[in-house]
Amino acid sequence: MTDSEVRVRVAPSPTGDPHVGTAYQALFNYAFARSRGGKFILRIEDTDRARSTPQSEAAILEALGWLGLKWDEGPDIGGPHGPYRQSERAAIYREHVQILLDQGNAYRCFLSREELERMRAEQRDKGLPAFKDLEGRQRPEEESRRRAEAGEPFTVRMKTPLDGECVIDDLLHGEVRKDWASIDDQIILKSDGFPTYHLANVVDDHLMGITHVIRGEEWINSVPKHLELYRFFGWKPPVFCHLPLLRNNDKNRSKLSKRKNPTSILYYRRAGFLPQALLNFLGLLGWSMPGEEEKFTLEEMIAAFRLEDINLGGPVFDVQKLKWLNGRYIREDYDAAGLRRELEKWAINPETLEKILPLAQPRLMTLSDWGYLTAFFFADEVPLDPQALELKGRSDEDLARLFQIAVWKLEALRDFRSETLEALFAELAEQAGLKLRDLTRPFYVALTGRSAATPLYQSMEILGSDMVRMRLRRAIDALGGLSAKKLKALEKEFASRR
RNA sequence: GACCCCAUCGUCCAGCCAGGUCAGGACACCAGCCUUUCAAGCUGGGAACACGGGUUCAAAUCCCGUUGGGGUCGCCA
């Protein structure tokens, strides 16, 4: 590693589906690294022990690999600055927290969650902008250590300046100023002994030799904290570059969310999009080729790429344009044999067919029944007849709520197999006070577009988690949708019952 | 609400930094052509510089304000 070598990273958190926003960040990091002859690193930020799962991590690697964004160092292939999974770096973070504690640049905070909540509420009333544990900041080290050793739970907070101004320099945004008084004493070590994002991120970026931090704009407000950590440790901070956030195609243009759009990369694969088309489309958001070409390869993008050319307005993720581009790839880049190979890679292959065949066979009068019977396995959207989409004795809204609860349960399901799905639906039926058969009927309609089809749980397994959840969300919309308010109430109810 | 960011057709971009072409392209939409149908393709059309001040001979472009939108304000990342 030379001083001048560019090193960038994408650092997703394995807490759910691999998000197209992650792909977007990864693409621009990748293009920048390649355009400068540098390295692109994948780091897994799994310090949230409650929400991180190995399944999600595997899905992220799978999704980025499918897109063809090859990382030079990462959790699966290692590298000179590993490990690349933060949960395996706990000792490193504790060491660094100890340094800050010894310097007096961090302090233990013994406030309970309840006390914190109360104090925050008080502060809000007084109009104070940020939280700093003034008592904790002044507590003599001896007393602090004694209480910790006595087993009293604590977190560690960094000491941020009480006043003055912090000026950050962003490659795209230029100078951005923030008052230190508006920045709280960020917790850097949680009571479970794991670091928070801010500490782990700074320590790893330094130790891994990251030269440019290219990430979503949601982070721009926490740069002062990060700069202060670099200063505490005596490290040279990297160049910061905050990219616009992808937006929903709704009235408000809010941050891209799965409630309003498909956001899982794996969904797009299952729906029949080509990785090069998805990448190309992402490259069109906030950036363009010098000649305004719409269709270009990754290599062409890299050759023309300049970070400073990125447009700062948050782009709407418009599936319609993605479909048009994808269509161009299919029409222009393949002959019949090539297209056949893509179809095989996608779903028309012996492995998939052999899963469907045993489900279809008992239901075939003629071989030609096959097409109609199994079409929904090879589709993205399925026709939704509002008449057929109903649950006897329940309102449309009730059914929408049931679909939503199913979506949440499916999200939490770690292995998406017919056996576990069966158990999940049995539980759902019981909770809803419904006979299983009555409950599943509308699910057939939502997932297959018909009231009769191949067996539900096996069919769901073949469709896959991403496609199933997407079709259920579309069914919710077809039923009139759930307002944000109702959704929030339902979520609360759902969380309390688990 | 406080703070931060942003602002060109319905959507994605070009033009802005180094003020001076009827504001250009693409998606979507509409019409026509082609075609047994559909798709594709071709041709044409409608469609934007958020608003108000300033600087200037001249402002989409520079400055200020307003409005609008987004983000952040977690022992999530």
PDB file of C-alpha atoms (C1' of nucleotides) in Angstrom, chain A residues 13 47-48 51 120 173 176 178 190-191 217 219 221 252-253 255 284 286 288 292 311 315-316 321 324, chain B residues 3-6 10-14 24-28 40-41 69-77:
ATOM      1  CA  SER A  13     -24.858  -3.461   7.944  1.00  0.00           C
ATOM      2  CA  THR A  47     -21.968  -4.179  15.668  1.00  0.00           C
ATOM      3  CA  ASP A  48     -25.721  -4.236  16.208  1.00  0.00           C
ATOM      4  CA  ARG A  51     -30.345  -7.162  14.413  1.00  0.00           C
ATOM      5  CA  ARG A 120     -33.684  14.426  26.680  1.00  0.00           C
ATOM      6  CA  HIS A 173     -20.656  19.993  -0.656  1.00  0.00           C
ATOM      7  CA  VAL A 176     -20.120  22.794   5.936  1.00  0.00           C
ATOM      8  CA  LYS A 178     -21.854  22.983  12.515  1.00  0.00           C
ATOM      9  CA  LYS A 190     -22.452   0.394  24.217  1.00  0.00           C
ATOM     10  CA  SER A 191     -23.189  -1.308  27.514  1.00  0.00           C
ATOM     11  CA  GLU A 217     -25.707  12.046   2.770  1.00  0.00           C
ATOM     12  CA  TRP A 219     -23.992  10.785   7.485  1.00  0.00           C
ATOM     13  CA  ASN A 221     -24.216  15.603  10.161  1.00  0.00           C
ATOM     14  CA  ASN A 252     -42.794  13.671  -0.861  1.00  0.00           C
ATOM     15  CA  ARG A 253     -39.692  12.218  -2.479  1.00  0.00           C
ATOM     16  CA  LYS A 255     -35.668   8.411   1.234  1.00  0.00           C
ATOM     17  CA  LEU A 284     -27.493   7.287 -14.419  1.00  0.00           C
ATOM     18  CA  GLY A 286     -26.722  11.670 -10.092  1.00  0.00           C
ATOM     19  CA  SER A 288     -23.952  10.971 -16.566  1.00  0.00           C
ATOM     20  CA  GLU A 292     -24.858  11.827 -22.314  1.00  0.00           C
ATOM     21  CA  ASN A 311     -25.274  15.977  -9.175  1.00  0.00           C
ATOM     22  CA  PRO A 315     -32.689  11.186  -7.592  1.00  0.00           C
ATOM     23  CA  VAL A 316     -35.937   9.262  -7.721  1.00  0.00           C
ATOM     24  CA  LYS A 321     -36.635   3.753 -16.848  1.00  0.00           C
ATOM     25  CA  TRP A 324     -36.585   0.367 -20.554  1.00  0.00           C
TER      26      TRP A 324
ATOM     27  C1'   C B   3     -29.575  22.072  12.877  1.00  0.00           C
ATOM     28  C1'   C B   4     -27.550  20.489   8.075  1.00  0.00           C
ATOM     29  C1'   C B   5     -28.184  19.576   2.805  1.00  0.00           C
ATOM     30  C1'   C B   6     -30.663  20.346  -1.828  1.00  0.00           C
ATOM     31  C1'   G B  10     -44.236  14.253 -14.382  1.00  0.00           C
ATOM     32  C1'   U B  11     -39.148  11.344 -13.847  1.00  0.00           C
ATOM     33  C1'   C B  12     -33.488  10.830 -14.807  1.00  0.00           C
ATOM     34  C1'   C B  13     -29.665  13.795 -16.697  1.00  0.00           C
ATOM     35  C1'   A B  14     -26.846  18.113 -19.918  1.00  0.00           C
ATOM     36  C1'   G B  24     -30.465  19.983 -25.134  1.00  0.00           C
ATOM     37  C1'   G B  25     -31.029  14.464 -24.561  1.00  0.00           C
ATOM     38  C1'   A B  26     -33.510  10.106 -22.343  1.00  0.00           C
ATOM     39  C1'   C B  27     -37.826   7.635 -19.746  1.00  0.00           C
ATOM     40  C1'   A B  28     -43.025   8.224 -19.529  1.00  0.00           C
ATOM     41  C1'   A B  40     -39.422  -2.985 -31.186  1.00  0.00           C
ATOM     42  C1'   G B  41     -38.042   0.775 -34.723  1.00  0.00           C
ATOM     43  C1'   G B  69     -38.401  19.085  -0.437  1.00  0.00           C
ATOM     44  C1'   G B  70     -35.013  15.846   1.949  1.00  0.00           C
ATOM     45  C1'   G B  71     -31.707  14.342   5.973  1.00  0.00           C
ATOM     46  C1'   U B  72     -30.153  14.254  11.144  1.00  0.00           C
ATOM     47  C1'   C B  73     -31.475  14.890  16.124  1.00  0.00           C
ATOM     48  C1'   G B  74     -31.029   6.233  19.048  1.00  0.00           C
ATOM     49  C1'   C B  75     -26.763   2.051  23.767  1.00  0.00           C
ATOM     50  C1'   C B  76     -29.596   1.457  14.574  1.00  0.00           C
ATOM     51  C1'   A B  77     -26.374   1.854  10.896  1.00  0.00           C
TER      52        A B  77
END
